Amino acid sequence: MQRELVEKISLTQLFILVSAFLFGSAIVVGIGGEAKQDSWIAVIVACLLSIIPVWFYTFLLSRIPEKNLFEIMEIVLGKVISKVFILLYILYFFYVSARVLRDFGELIVGDMLVNTPIEVISITFMLFVAYILYLGLEVLGRFSEIYAPYLMGSIFAIGILLLFSRELHVKNVMPILPEGIGPVIGTVFPELITFPFGELVAFMMILPYASKVRYAGKTTIFALIVSGLILAYSSFVQIATLGPEAKLRSKFPLLTATGEISLWDFIERVDLIIIFVVMFGILVKVSIFFYGGLKGLELVFNRPYRAFIYPMAMIIAFMSIIISKNFAEHISEGISMVPWIIHFPFQFGIPLLLFPFVLWKAKVLKSEGKKR
Amino acid sequence: MKAMKLLLPSLLLLGLLSGCWDTKELNDVAFVTGVAVEQGEDAKFKVTVGVANASQLNVQKSEGNTPSVTFSLEGNSISELLDKMNVGLTRELRFSHTRTLVIGEEVAREGISGFLDYLERSGQFRNNFTMLIAQNISAADILKTTFPIQKIPSLKVHNQSSTLFEQWGGAPDMKLSDFIAALTSRGRQPVAEALTIVGTPKQGQSVENNKKLEPESLITLVGLAVFKEDKLIGYLNLEETRNYVWTQDLIQTTLTVPCGEEKYIDVRILNSKSTIHANYDGETPNFQVEIVAESFLNGTQCKDNLEKIETYKKFEKDIEEMVETMILNTVTKVQEEYEVDIFGFGEVMRRQHYQRFEAVKDQWDEQFSKADIDITANIFLRRAGTSNKSFLTEDE
C-alpha cells in the first residue's frame, strides 16, 4: 500500500482552522434566527453544550492513538463493515462541502456578481481548494495562519465601525428572554448544535495530524469556545443593527448589517470585508470536509488521496449546483431535513455506536501490547 | 506530454478570469442620484430618475450645462421601469449611489409597501437614502429643481434634510431600513419627511435658475408625513416634527422661550436624551417620557441679571415648562387626530412589559390613542455665550 508522508499541523494552525471552520458559512447565513432577539444567547448555549460532543470525539480518538476516524473504524469494525460506514461518511462529507459551497455561490451570485453564472463560481473555487489540498494539509494550515488575523480583525472592526456609525441600537436586543428559555432551546436543538458546532466531527480526520496530539483536544475545545463567543458577538451585532425582524428577512444578515456602516460620509460600502471573511471561512470549511472525504477514499481504494483530488473537486462543484433547484429549496432542506436525517446520525449516531467497540478494542490492543 | 503539462494549467488559469464577468467600465454606467415615484396617468406608477452628469460636476471641465438629467416612464412595477430607462437614456443605470426617494402624495395615500419590497430586496440600493413625500407637487419636480451650491437636486435635498436634522431636528432621521422596521413593528408606525417647492416649479428646471440671487423656485422641507401602515394619512408641521424628533434622538435644537411680556430668550439645546418608562395603569397604558438636556443661552430680550443663580433657575424652569407642554401637545395631537403610534411607545411597552404588550399588540394604535402620556423635562442651563451680564440689564 502506497501512503504519503504523514503531514503535521501545529496547534496554532489547528486553533485557526477550527475557528475559521466554525465561522465558515455560519457567520453569513445568520444562525439561530428563530430565537429572535435572543439568538446570541442561543449561540452561546449551543457552543457550551457542544463541548460535550467535541470532548467525546477527542476521547474516542485518544483511545486508539494516531489514527483518524476512518482508520479507527477499520481497526474496530473490520475491513468489510467499516467500508460501508466509510463510504457513507465520504458521501456525507462531500455533500456537506457541496452545501457549504452552494451557500457561498448564492452569496456571490445573489449580491455581488449578479451576471456571473453560479457554476463558474463553484468551479473556480473548487479549483483553488483542490490546489491547496494537493499541496497538502500543511499548506492549508499555513495559509490559514496568514489570513486569520485579517479575519478576526475584520469581524471586530465591523462591530466597532457600526458603533461609531450610530447604527448599533442595544434596545433592539431587548427584551431579553421574554418568553423564557423555550425558544432558545428550540433553536439550539437541532439547528445550532448540528450547524455549525456539530460539524466539527470532520476534525476527527484532522486531529491525529496535530503535532502535539495530546493537546489537540484541548486546543479544539478552546477554539470552539472562542469562536462560539465571536459568533455570538456577530449575532448580537446583527440584531442590534437590523432588529430581529430584518435579520430574519435578510438572506445574509451580516452583509446587510455591514451595509449600514457610514462614517463621516467617507468610510462607506465596506461590505467587501464581509465577502473576504466569508470567502476565507468557506474555503477552510470546504477544504476540511473535502479532505475528510478524500482521506476516506484513500483508505477505501488504497491509493494516495491526491489521485482523487481534481475529479472529486469537480464532482463537488457539480453537486453544489444540482443539490437544489433554487434558493428556497436549498434553505428549507438545510433547516428541515439536513439536521435530522444527515447531521444527527453522522455527528452523534455513528460515533456513539462506535464507542463501545472502540473501548473494547482499545482494551484488547493494550493487553496485546503488554503480552509483547 | 510536455505540451499537455503547459496547456492544462494555462487552461485552468483561464477560469480565474471569470472574476471579470461582471465588470463594467465607468464610462458605460451612469449613476442615479434620485428616484421619484408618483401616480401614473395611464399606469400604476410614473417613475422618474435623476442621473448625475458627472462631467459638469468637475470644476475644470464644466461647461455650464445641466449637472443632472431626468427621465420618466410609466408602468406597473418600479423594477421593470428602472431597467427600461434606456428608452431615453444612454448608459446602464447604477443605483448604489441613490440618495433620495421621492414619493408622490397620491401614491403614498394608496400605500407604498408594494415597491418598498423591491428596494429592500434588489441589493442595488443602499438603504442610506432619504425617504421623502412630495406635498402638493409632482414628485418628479423635486428631481428637476436646481440649486446653485449643490447642483444635483437629489443630493441637495439629501444634504438639506440631514443638516436640518443635525442642526435643528426638523427632519426625521428616517432611512429606508428604519421605515421598513417601523412598518413591520407592531409598536410603531412609520413617518417620512415631507417637502414641497416654493415658487414656480417650471422656473427651477433650468440652469438659469442658478444665476439668480433669489432662486425662482426652491425645494423646502415642510415637516413630517404620518403613515398608518404604509398609507399616508396626514402631516405634522416643522415645529411638531422637531418635537417628534425630540422624543427619538434629537441631536440639537434651538428654542425661543418667553421670559416676560412679549420678550423671549433663545436657548440652544444640546446633549438631549430622552428615556421612556412604560406602564399599565389598569387598562390604560401610561408612559413617562423623561427628557434630560443641556443648554446654553444664545440671547435674551429680558433684563434679568445673568450673573445671578436665580436667573438661571428661573430660565431653566421656563424652558422646562415650555418643552413639556410643547411635546405633550404634539403627542396629544397625534393621539387625537391620527391615532397612530409614530413615537414607538409600543416598542417601549414591548421591551418593558412584554406580556402586556403581546396581549394587545394587534390593537396597539387604539391603546396608544387612549394612553396617558406624561412628559418631564430636566433642562440644565449651563452658560450664556461670551458675555456675562447683558447690556439690557440695568445696574441696581
Tab-separated table of C-alpha atoms in Angstrom, chain B:
chain	number	residue	atom	x	y	z
B	1	MET	CA	3.184	15.291	-22.942
B	2	LYS	CA	5.221	18.352	-22.152
B	3	ALA	CA	2.822	20.453	-24.159
B	4	MET	CA	-0.044	18.993	-22.162
B	5	LYS	CA	1.668	19.905	-18.930
B	6	LEU	CA	1.827	23.524	-20.028
B	7	LEU	CA	-1.557	23.616	-21.649
B	8	LEU	CA	-3.546	22.239	-18.749
B	9	PRO	CA	-2.505	24.834	-16.140
B	10	SER	CA	-2.998	27.643	-18.600
B	11	LEU	CA	-6.487	26.396	-19.362
B	12	LEU	CA	-7.228	26.175	-15.663
B	13	LEU	CA	-5.915	29.685	-15.149
B	14	LEU	CA	-8.489	30.877	-17.659
B	15	GLY	CA	-11.115	30.100	-15.046
B	16	LEU	CA	-9.763	32.843	-12.792
B	17	LEU	CA	-10.646	35.410	-15.405
B	18	SER	CA	-14.299	34.825	-14.638
B	19	GLY	CA	-13.919	37.332	-11.830
B	20	CYS	CA	-14.201	39.954	-14.535
B	21	TRP	CA	-17.521	38.632	-15.710
B	22	ASP	CA	-19.442	41.446	-14.094
B	23	THR	CA	-17.103	44.316	-14.827
B	24	LYS	CA	-18.489	47.484	-16.283
B	25	GLU	CA	-16.249	50.316	-17.274
B	26	LEU	CA	-17.074	53.607	-15.617
B	27	ASN	CA	-17.951	55.221	-18.921
B	28	ASP	CA	-20.566	52.547	-19.554
B	29	VAL	CA	-22.599	53.344	-16.480
B	30	ALA	CA	-24.500	56.320	-15.190
B	31	PHE	CA	-25.170	56.946	-11.526
B	32	VAL	CA	-28.710	57.566	-10.426
B	33	THR	CA	-28.864	60.076	-7.598
B	34	GLY	CA	-32.578	60.228	-7.045
B	35	VAL	CA	-35.715	58.290	-7.873
B	36	ALA	CA	-39.203	59.768	-7.837
B	37	VAL	CA	-42.330	57.657	-7.832
B	38	GLU	CA	-45.778	59.084	-8.417
B	39	GLN	CA	-49.176	58.155	-9.736
B	40	GLY	CA	-49.084	57.466	-13.448
B	41	GLU	CA	-51.694	58.737	-15.832
B	42	ASP	CA	-52.097	55.518	-17.794
B	43	ALA	CA	-50.439	53.039	-15.460
B	44	LYS	CA	-49.930	52.450	-11.770
B	45	PHE	CA	-46.671	54.365	-11.399
B	46	LYS	CA	-44.730	57.075	-13.086
B	47	VAL	CA	-41.070	56.711	-12.220
B	48	THR	CA	-38.528	59.454	-12.745
B	49	VAL	CA	-34.803	59.017	-12.332
B	50	GLY	CA	-32.275	61.768	-11.857
B	51	VAL	CA	-28.938	60.814	-13.355
B	52	ALA	CA	-25.747	62.650	-12.497
B	53	ASN	CA	-23.948	64.279	-15.414
B	54	ALA	CA	-20.508	63.737	-13.955
B	55	SER	CA	-18.512	65.907	-16.340
B	56	GLN	CA	-20.421	69.019	-15.246
B	57	LEU	CA	-19.506	68.419	-11.619
B	58	ASN	CA	-15.811	68.736	-12.402
B	59	VAL	CA	-14.819	72.356	-11.908
B	60	GLN	CA	-12.289	72.382	-14.736
B	61	LYS	CA	-14.367	70.544	-17.297
B	62	SER	CA	-17.720	72.090	-16.508
B	63	GLU	CA	-19.300	73.841	-19.459
B	64	GLY	CA	-22.257	75.248	-17.591
B	65	ASN	CA	-24.549	72.518	-18.837
B	66	THR	CA	-27.002	70.717	-16.666
B	67	PRO	CA	-25.470	68.703	-13.822
B	68	SER	CA	-28.311	66.208	-13.776
B	69	VAL	CA	-30.690	64.723	-16.308
B	70	THR	CA	-34.097	63.298	-15.584
B	71	PHE	CA	-36.273	60.882	-17.456
B	72	SER	CA	-39.721	59.457	-16.708
B	73	LEU	CA	-41.558	56.312	-17.689
B	74	GLU	CA	-44.911	54.879	-16.748
B	75	GLY	CA	-45.658	51.320	-15.833
B	76	ASN	CA	-46.863	48.963	-13.145
B	77	SER	CA	-43.649	47.879	-11.491
B	78	ILE	CA	-40.729	50.022	-10.493
B	79	SER	CA	-38.115	47.427	-11.192
B	80	GLU	CA	-39.201	46.975	-14.783
B	81	LEU	CA	-39.249	50.710	-15.365
B	82	LEU	CA	-35.817	51.192	-13.895
B	83	ASP	CA	-34.401	48.555	-16.221
B	84	LYS	CA	-36.240	50.092	-19.149
B	85	MET	CA	-34.956	53.630	-18.641
B	86	ASN	CA	-32.686	53.287	-21.640
B	87	VAL	CA	-35.704	54.077	-23.743
B	88	GLY	CA	-34.456	57.580	-23.199
B	89	LEU	CA	-31.067	57.383	-21.548
B	90	THR	CA	-27.784	56.142	-22.945
B	91	ARG	CA	-25.913	54.291	-20.239
B	92	GLU	CA	-26.582	51.411	-17.908
B	93	LEU	CA	-28.008	52.787	-14.672
B	94	ARG	CA	-26.439	52.138	-11.312
B	95	PHE	CA	-28.482	52.697	-8.174
B	96	SER	CA	-25.909	52.234	-5.447
B	97	HIS	CA	-25.453	55.992	-5.046
B	98	THR	CA	-29.120	56.874	-4.899
B	99	ARG	CA	-29.601	59.459	-2.161
B	100	THR	CA	-33.279	60.298	-2.287
B	101	LEU	CA	-36.506	58.521	-2.946
B	102	VAL	CA	-39.317	60.992	-3.557
B	103	ILE	CA	-42.807	59.593	-3.339
B	104	GLY	CA	-45.815	61.399	-4.727
B	105	GLU	CA	-48.672	62.183	-2.384
B	106	GLU	CA	-51.303	60.142	-4.233
B	107	VAL	CA	-49.145	57.042	-4.332
B	108	ALA	CA	-48.336	57.470	-0.657
B	109	ARG	CA	-52.002	57.703	0.242
B	110	GLU	CA	-52.680	54.429	-1.519
B	111	GLY	CA	-49.849	52.563	0.127
B	112	ILE	CA	-46.206	52.173	-0.723
B	113	SER	CA	-45.215	48.784	0.639
B	114	GLY	CA	-45.577	47.306	-2.842
B	115	PHE	CA	-42.448	48.880	-4.181
B	116	LEU	CA	-40.513	49.146	-0.943
B	117	ASP	CA	-40.099	45.395	-1.123
B	118	TYR	CA	-38.236	45.728	-4.383
B	119	LEU	CA	-35.954	48.393	-2.962
B	120	GLU	CA	-35.050	46.248	0.030
B	121	ARG	CA	-34.685	43.072	-1.986
B	122	SER	CA	-32.747	44.257	-5.005
B	123	GLY	CA	-29.466	44.790	-3.198
B	124	GLN	CA	-28.632	47.502	-5.709
B	125	PHE	CA	-29.913	50.259	-3.458
B	126	ARG	CA	-28.117	51.115	-0.267
B	127	ASN	CA	-30.524	51.919	2.466
B	128	ASN	CA	-28.872	55.219	3.338
B	129	PHE	CA	-31.207	57.232	1.193
B	130	THR	CA	-33.789	59.652	2.486
B	131	MET	CA	-37.471	58.881	2.146
B	132	LEU	CA	-39.410	61.949	1.077
B	133	ILE	CA	-43.039	62.707	0.403
B	134	ALA	CA	-43.746	65.433	-2.157
B	135	GLN	CA	-46.571	67.521	-0.753
B	136	ASN	CA	-48.915	69.236	-3.247
B	137	ILE	CA	-46.440	68.999	-6.114
B	138	SER	CA	-45.318	66.441	-8.607
B	139	ALA	CA	-42.611	64.240	-7.156
B	140	ALA	CA	-40.639	64.440	-10.370
B	141	ASP	CA	-40.279	68.200	-9.967
B	142	ILE	CA	-38.128	67.643	-6.886
B	143	LEU	CA	-35.528	65.973	-9.078
B	144	LYS	CA	-35.672	68.867	-11.518
B	145	THR	CA	-35.231	71.888	-9.294
B	146	THR	CA	-31.655	73.095	-9.367
B	147	PHE	CA	-29.765	74.898	-6.674
B	148	PRO	CA	-26.538	76.817	-7.241
B	149	ILE	CA	-24.474	75.438	-4.382
B	150	GLN	CA	-25.352	71.789	-4.564
B	151	LYS	CA	-26.094	71.363	-8.228
B	152	ILE	CA	-27.667	67.927	-8.271
B	153	PRO	CA	-31.203	68.346	-6.900
B	154	SER	CA	-31.438	64.982	-5.142
B	155	LEU	CA	-28.096	65.478	-3.422
B	156	LYS	CA	-29.223	68.942	-2.405
B	157	VAL	CA	-32.341	67.570	-0.757
B	158	HIS	CA	-30.374	64.853	0.954
B	159	ASN	CA	-27.862	67.315	2.397
B	160	GLN	CA	-30.595	69.735	3.303
B	161	SER	CA	-32.556	67.237	5.327
B	162	SER	CA	-29.597	65.696	7.092
B	163	THR	CA	-28.259	69.131	8.022
B	164	LEU	CA	-31.650	70.232	9.277
B	165	PHE	CA	-31.819	67.067	11.338
B	166	GLU	CA	-28.397	67.699	12.818
B	167	GLN	CA	-28.806	71.423	13.431
B	168	TRP	CA	-32.387	71.859	14.491
B	169	GLY	CA	-34.045	68.448	14.489
B	170	GLY	CA	-36.688	69.461	11.960
B	171	ALA	CA	-36.392	66.306	9.892
B	172	PRO	CA	-36.632	62.698	10.990
B	173	ASP	CA	-33.577	60.531	10.538
B	174	MET	CA	-35.646	58.063	8.558
B	175	LYS	CA	-33.848	55.821	6.144
B	176	LEU	CA	-35.393	53.009	4.155
B	177	SER	CA	-34.381	50.402	6.728
B	178	ASP	CA	-35.870	52.460	9.566
B	179	PHE	CA	-39.057	52.897	7.595
B	180	ILE	CA	-39.399	49.179	6.968
B	181	ALA	CA	-38.528	48.408	10.572
B	182	ALA	CA	-41.330	50.724	11.704
B	183	LEU	CA	-43.666	49.165	9.160
B	184	THR	CA	-43.046	45.639	10.433
B	185	SER	CA	-43.039	46.581	14.091
B	186	ARG	CA	-46.368	46.321	15.902
B	187	GLY	CA	-45.435	49.046	18.311
B	188	ARG	CA	-44.523	51.795	15.875
B	189	GLN	CA	-45.878	53.403	12.737
B	190	PRO	CA	-43.592	54.870	10.106
B	191	VAL	CA	-43.068	58.528	9.258
B	192	ALA	CA	-41.263	60.190	6.393
B	193	GLU	CA	-40.143	63.647	5.590
B	194	ALA	CA	-42.411	65.939	3.618
B	195	LEU	CA	-41.177	68.571	1.226
B	196	THR	CA	-42.530	70.952	-1.320
B	197	ILE	CA	-41.399	73.557	-3.814
B	198	VAL	CA	-41.715	77.254	-3.104
B	199	GLY	CA	-42.159	79.333	-6.225
B	200	THR	CA	-42.929	78.091	-9.683
B	201	PRO	CA	-41.593	74.597	-10.345
B	202	LYS	CA	-41.219	75.299	-14.079
B	203	GLN	CA	-38.745	78.129	-13.468
B	204	GLY	CA	-36.490	75.901	-11.380
B	205	GLN	CA	-35.966	73.431	-14.157
B	206	SER	CA	-33.285	75.344	-15.961
B	207	VAL	CA	-29.672	76.027	-15.107
B	208	GLU	CA	-30.650	79.704	-15.492
B	209	ASN	CA	-32.307	79.392	-12.088
B	210	ASN	CA	-28.804	79.074	-10.646
B	211	LYS	CA	-27.884	82.517	-11.891
B	212	LYS	CA	-30.413	84.367	-9.770
B	213	LEU	CA	-29.661	85.607	-6.282
B	214	GLU	CA	-33.110	84.598	-5.196
B	215	PRO	CA	-33.964	81.316	-6.919
B	216	GLU	CA	-37.304	81.366	-8.701
B	217	SER	CA	-38.145	78.061	-7.157
B	218	LEU	CA	-36.696	76.303	-4.168
B	219	ILE	CA	-37.235	72.962	-2.518
B	220	THR	CA	-38.198	73.380	1.120
B	221	LEU	CA	-38.850	70.903	3.866
B	222	VAL	CA	-42.256	71.229	5.442
B	223	GLY	CA	-42.371	68.656	8.202
B	224	LEU	CA	-43.404	65.127	8.744
B	225	ALA	CA	-45.650	62.783	6.798
B	226	VAL	CA	-47.519	60.450	9.119
B	227	PHE	CA	-48.298	56.936	7.992
B	228	LYS	CA	-50.725	54.312	9.110
B	229	GLU	CA	-49.166	51.069	8.000
B	230	ASP	CA	-47.939	52.006	4.535
B	231	LYS	CA	-50.539	54.662	3.815
B	232	LEU	CA	-50.050	58.381	4.220
B	233	ILE	CA	-52.701	59.844	6.497
B	234	GLY	CA	-51.514	63.340	7.297
B	235	TYR	CA	-48.776	65.792	8.081
B	236	LEU	CA	-47.130	67.452	11.047
B	237	ASN	CA	-45.566	70.882	10.717
B	238	LEU	CA	-41.886	71.669	11.280
B	239	GLU	CA	-42.264	72.568	14.943
B	240	GLU	CA	-44.144	69.346	15.620
B	241	THR	CA	-41.569	67.423	13.664
B	242	ARG	CA	-38.881	68.768	15.946
B	243	ASN	CA	-40.954	67.709	18.954
B	244	TYR	CA	-41.324	64.271	17.431
B	245	VAL	CA	-37.587	64.031	16.870
B	246	TRP	CA	-37.056	65.135	20.457
B	247	THR	CA	-38.783	62.010	21.711
B	248	GLN	CA	-36.491	59.953	19.466
B	249	ASP	CA	-32.873	61.021	19.100
B	250	LEU	CA	-32.541	64.772	18.906
B	251	ILE	CA	-29.015	65.989	18.335
B	252	GLN	CA	-29.506	69.707	18.955
B	253	THR	CA	-32.093	72.395	18.513
B	254	THR	CA	-32.884	75.990	19.404
B	255	LEU	CA	-35.883	77.160	21.382
B	256	THR	CA	-37.435	80.557	21.822
B	257	VAL	CA	-38.816	80.686	25.328
B	258	PRO	CA	-40.962	83.533	26.674
B	259	CYS	CA	-39.367	85.281	29.672
B	260	GLY	CA	-41.740	88.146	30.080
B	261	GLU	CA	-44.359	90.166	28.222
B	262	GLU	CA	-43.560	89.771	24.511
B	263	LYS	CA	-39.973	89.089	25.492
B	264	TYR	CA	-38.040	85.948	24.693
B	265	ILE	CA	-34.804	84.142	25.409
B	266	ASP	CA	-33.146	81.981	22.748
B	267	VAL	CA	-31.773	78.731	24.040
B	268	ARG	CA	-29.585	76.254	22.253
B	269	ILE	CA	-30.312	72.702	23.378
B	270	LEU	CA	-27.689	70.004	23.151
B	271	ASN	CA	-26.870	66.609	24.572
B	272	SER	CA	-30.512	65.792	24.893
B	273	LYS	CA	-31.501	62.338	25.963
B	274	SER	CA	-34.999	61.005	26.291
B	275	THR	CA	-35.956	57.912	28.197
B	276	ILE	CA	-39.401	56.410	28.235
B	277	HIS	CA	-40.891	54.341	31.026
B	278	ALA	CA	-43.922	52.320	30.109
B	279	ASN	CA	-46.510	51.053	32.490
B	280	TYR	CA	-50.031	49.764	32.639
B	281	ASP	CA	-52.460	51.521	34.914
B	282	GLY	CA	-55.323	49.066	34.940
B	283	GLU	CA	-56.464	49.037	31.345
B	284	THR	CA	-54.817	52.270	30.191
B	285	PRO	CA	-51.184	52.287	29.248
B	286	ASN	CA	-49.170	55.160	30.588
B	287	PHE	CA	-45.792	56.500	29.632
B	288	GLN	CA	-43.362	58.709	31.431
B	289	VAL	CA	-41.142	60.473	28.978
B	290	GLU	CA	-38.119	61.907	30.692
B	291	ILE	CA	-36.058	64.433	28.804
B	292	VAL	CA	-32.674	65.465	30.093
B	293	ALA	CA	-30.733	68.058	28.164
B	294	GLU	CA	-28.050	70.645	28.452
B	295	SER	CA	-28.458	74.101	27.047
B	296	PHE	CA	-26.832	77.453	26.745
B	297	LEU	CA	-28.304	80.851	26.291
B	298	ASN	CA	-27.919	82.319	22.839
B	299	GLY	CA	-29.538	85.650	23.516
B	300	THR	CA	-32.019	87.368	25.710
B	301	GLN	CA	-34.563	90.140	25.334
B	302	CYS	CA	-35.212	90.309	29.071
B	303	LYS	CA	-33.464	92.359	31.673
B	304	ASP	CA	-32.783	89.603	34.176
B	305	ASN	CA	-29.264	89.644	35.530
B	306	LEU	CA	-27.376	86.715	34.095
B	307	GLU	CA	-24.784	86.838	36.850
B	308	LYS	CA	-27.318	85.576	39.372
B	309	ILE	CA	-28.093	81.956	40.100
B	310	GLU	CA	-31.788	82.829	40.477
B	311	THR	CA	-31.961	83.995	36.869
B	312	TYR	CA	-30.563	80.693	35.658
B	313	LYS	CA	-33.037	78.847	37.839
B	314	LYS	CA	-35.938	80.886	36.535
B	315	PHE	CA	-34.896	80.405	32.936
B	316	GLU	CA	-34.405	76.685	33.429
B	317	LYS	CA	-37.907	76.460	34.818
B	318	ASP	CA	-39.343	78.448	31.912
B	319	ILE	CA	-37.588	76.236	29.394
B	320	GLU	CA	-38.710	73.051	31.114
B	321	GLU	CA	-42.315	74.194	31.201
B	322	MET	CA	-42.254	75.123	27.575
B	323	VAL	CA	-40.636	71.873	26.470
B	324	GLU	CA	-43.112	69.828	28.473
B	325	THR	CA	-46.228	71.491	27.109
B	326	MET	CA	-44.829	71.680	23.590
B	327	ILE	CA	-44.024	67.997	23.300
B	328	LEU	CA	-47.168	66.956	25.105
B	329	ASN	CA	-49.246	68.994	22.666
B	330	THR	CA	-47.653	67.240	19.726
B	331	VAL	CA	-48.188	63.799	21.226
B	332	THR	CA	-51.794	64.642	22.073
B	333	LYS	CA	-52.381	65.944	18.578
B	334	VAL	CA	-51.106	62.695	17.072
B	335	GLN	CA	-53.168	60.705	19.578
B	336	GLU	CA	-56.358	62.546	18.783
B	337	GLU	CA	-56.010	63.419	15.143
B	338	TYR	CA	-54.145	60.479	13.603
B	339	GLU	CA	-54.403	57.765	16.259
B	340	VAL	CA	-51.161	56.115	15.190
B	341	ASP	CA	-48.167	55.455	17.382
B	342	ILE	CA	-45.364	57.086	15.403
B	343	PHE	CA	-43.331	57.585	18.573
B	344	GLY	CA	-42.686	53.903	19.127
B	345	PHE	CA	-44.283	53.837	22.571
B	346	GLY	CA	-45.476	50.344	21.750
B	347	GLU	CA	-41.924	49.183	21.247
B	348	VAL	CA	-41.040	50.527	24.671
B	349	MET	CA	-44.009	48.712	26.129
B	350	ARG	CA	-42.866	45.558	24.386
B	351	ARG	CA	-39.389	45.895	25.857
B	352	GLN	CA	-40.568	46.697	29.348
B	353	HIS	CA	-43.827	44.758	29.692
B	354	TYR	CA	-43.626	42.046	27.101
B	355	GLN	CA	-46.651	40.022	28.201
B	356	ARG	CA	-48.987	43.008	28.413
B	357	PHE	CA	-47.929	44.207	25.000
B	358	GLU	CA	-48.325	40.797	23.385
B	359	ALA	CA	-51.919	40.706	24.582
B	360	VAL	CA	-52.853	43.971	22.840
B	361	LYS	CA	-50.347	44.144	20.004
B	362	ASP	CA	-52.968	43.864	17.274
B	363	GLN	CA	-54.899	46.864	18.577
B	364	TRP	CA	-51.885	48.816	19.723
B	365	ASP	CA	-52.843	52.025	17.960
B	366	GLU	CA	-56.134	52.142	19.878
B	367	GLN	CA	-54.245	51.537	23.077
B	368	PHE	CA	-51.848	54.309	22.156
B	369	SER	CA	-54.575	56.846	21.479
B	370	LYS	CA	-56.024	56.370	24.928
B	371	ALA	CA	-52.657	56.228	26.682
B	372	ASP	CA	-51.676	58.692	29.394
B	373	ILE	CA	-48.509	60.466	28.446
B	374	ASP	CA	-46.532	62.357	30.999
B	375	ILE	CA	-43.567	64.461	29.958
B	376	THR	CA	-40.942	65.662	32.365
B	377	ALA	CA	-38.146	67.828	31.104
B	378	ASN	CA	-34.969	68.363	33.017
B	379	ILE	CA	-33.018	71.092	31.302
B	380	PHE	CA	-29.713	72.373	32.600
B	381	LEU	CA	-28.822	75.870	31.529
B	382	ARG	CA	-25.048	75.783	31.675
B	383	ARG	CA	-23.689	79.070	30.368
B	384	ALA	CA	-24.566	82.111	28.336
B	385	GLY	CA	-22.199	82.650	25.483
B	386	THR	CA	-19.273	85.040	25.731
B	387	SER	CA	-20.765	87.811	27.835
B	388	ASN	CA	-21.878	87.832	31.437
B	389	LYS	CA	-24.441	90.491	32.159
B	390	SER	CA	-26.485	91.623	29.204
B	391	PHE	CA	-26.305	95.282	28.300
B	392	LEU	CA	-30.056	95.260	28.770
B	393	THR	CA	-29.622	94.573	32.463
B	394	GLU	CA	-29.947	97.779	34.452
B	395	ASP	CA	-27.486	98.370	37.217
B	396	GLU	CA	-29.062	98.122	40.590
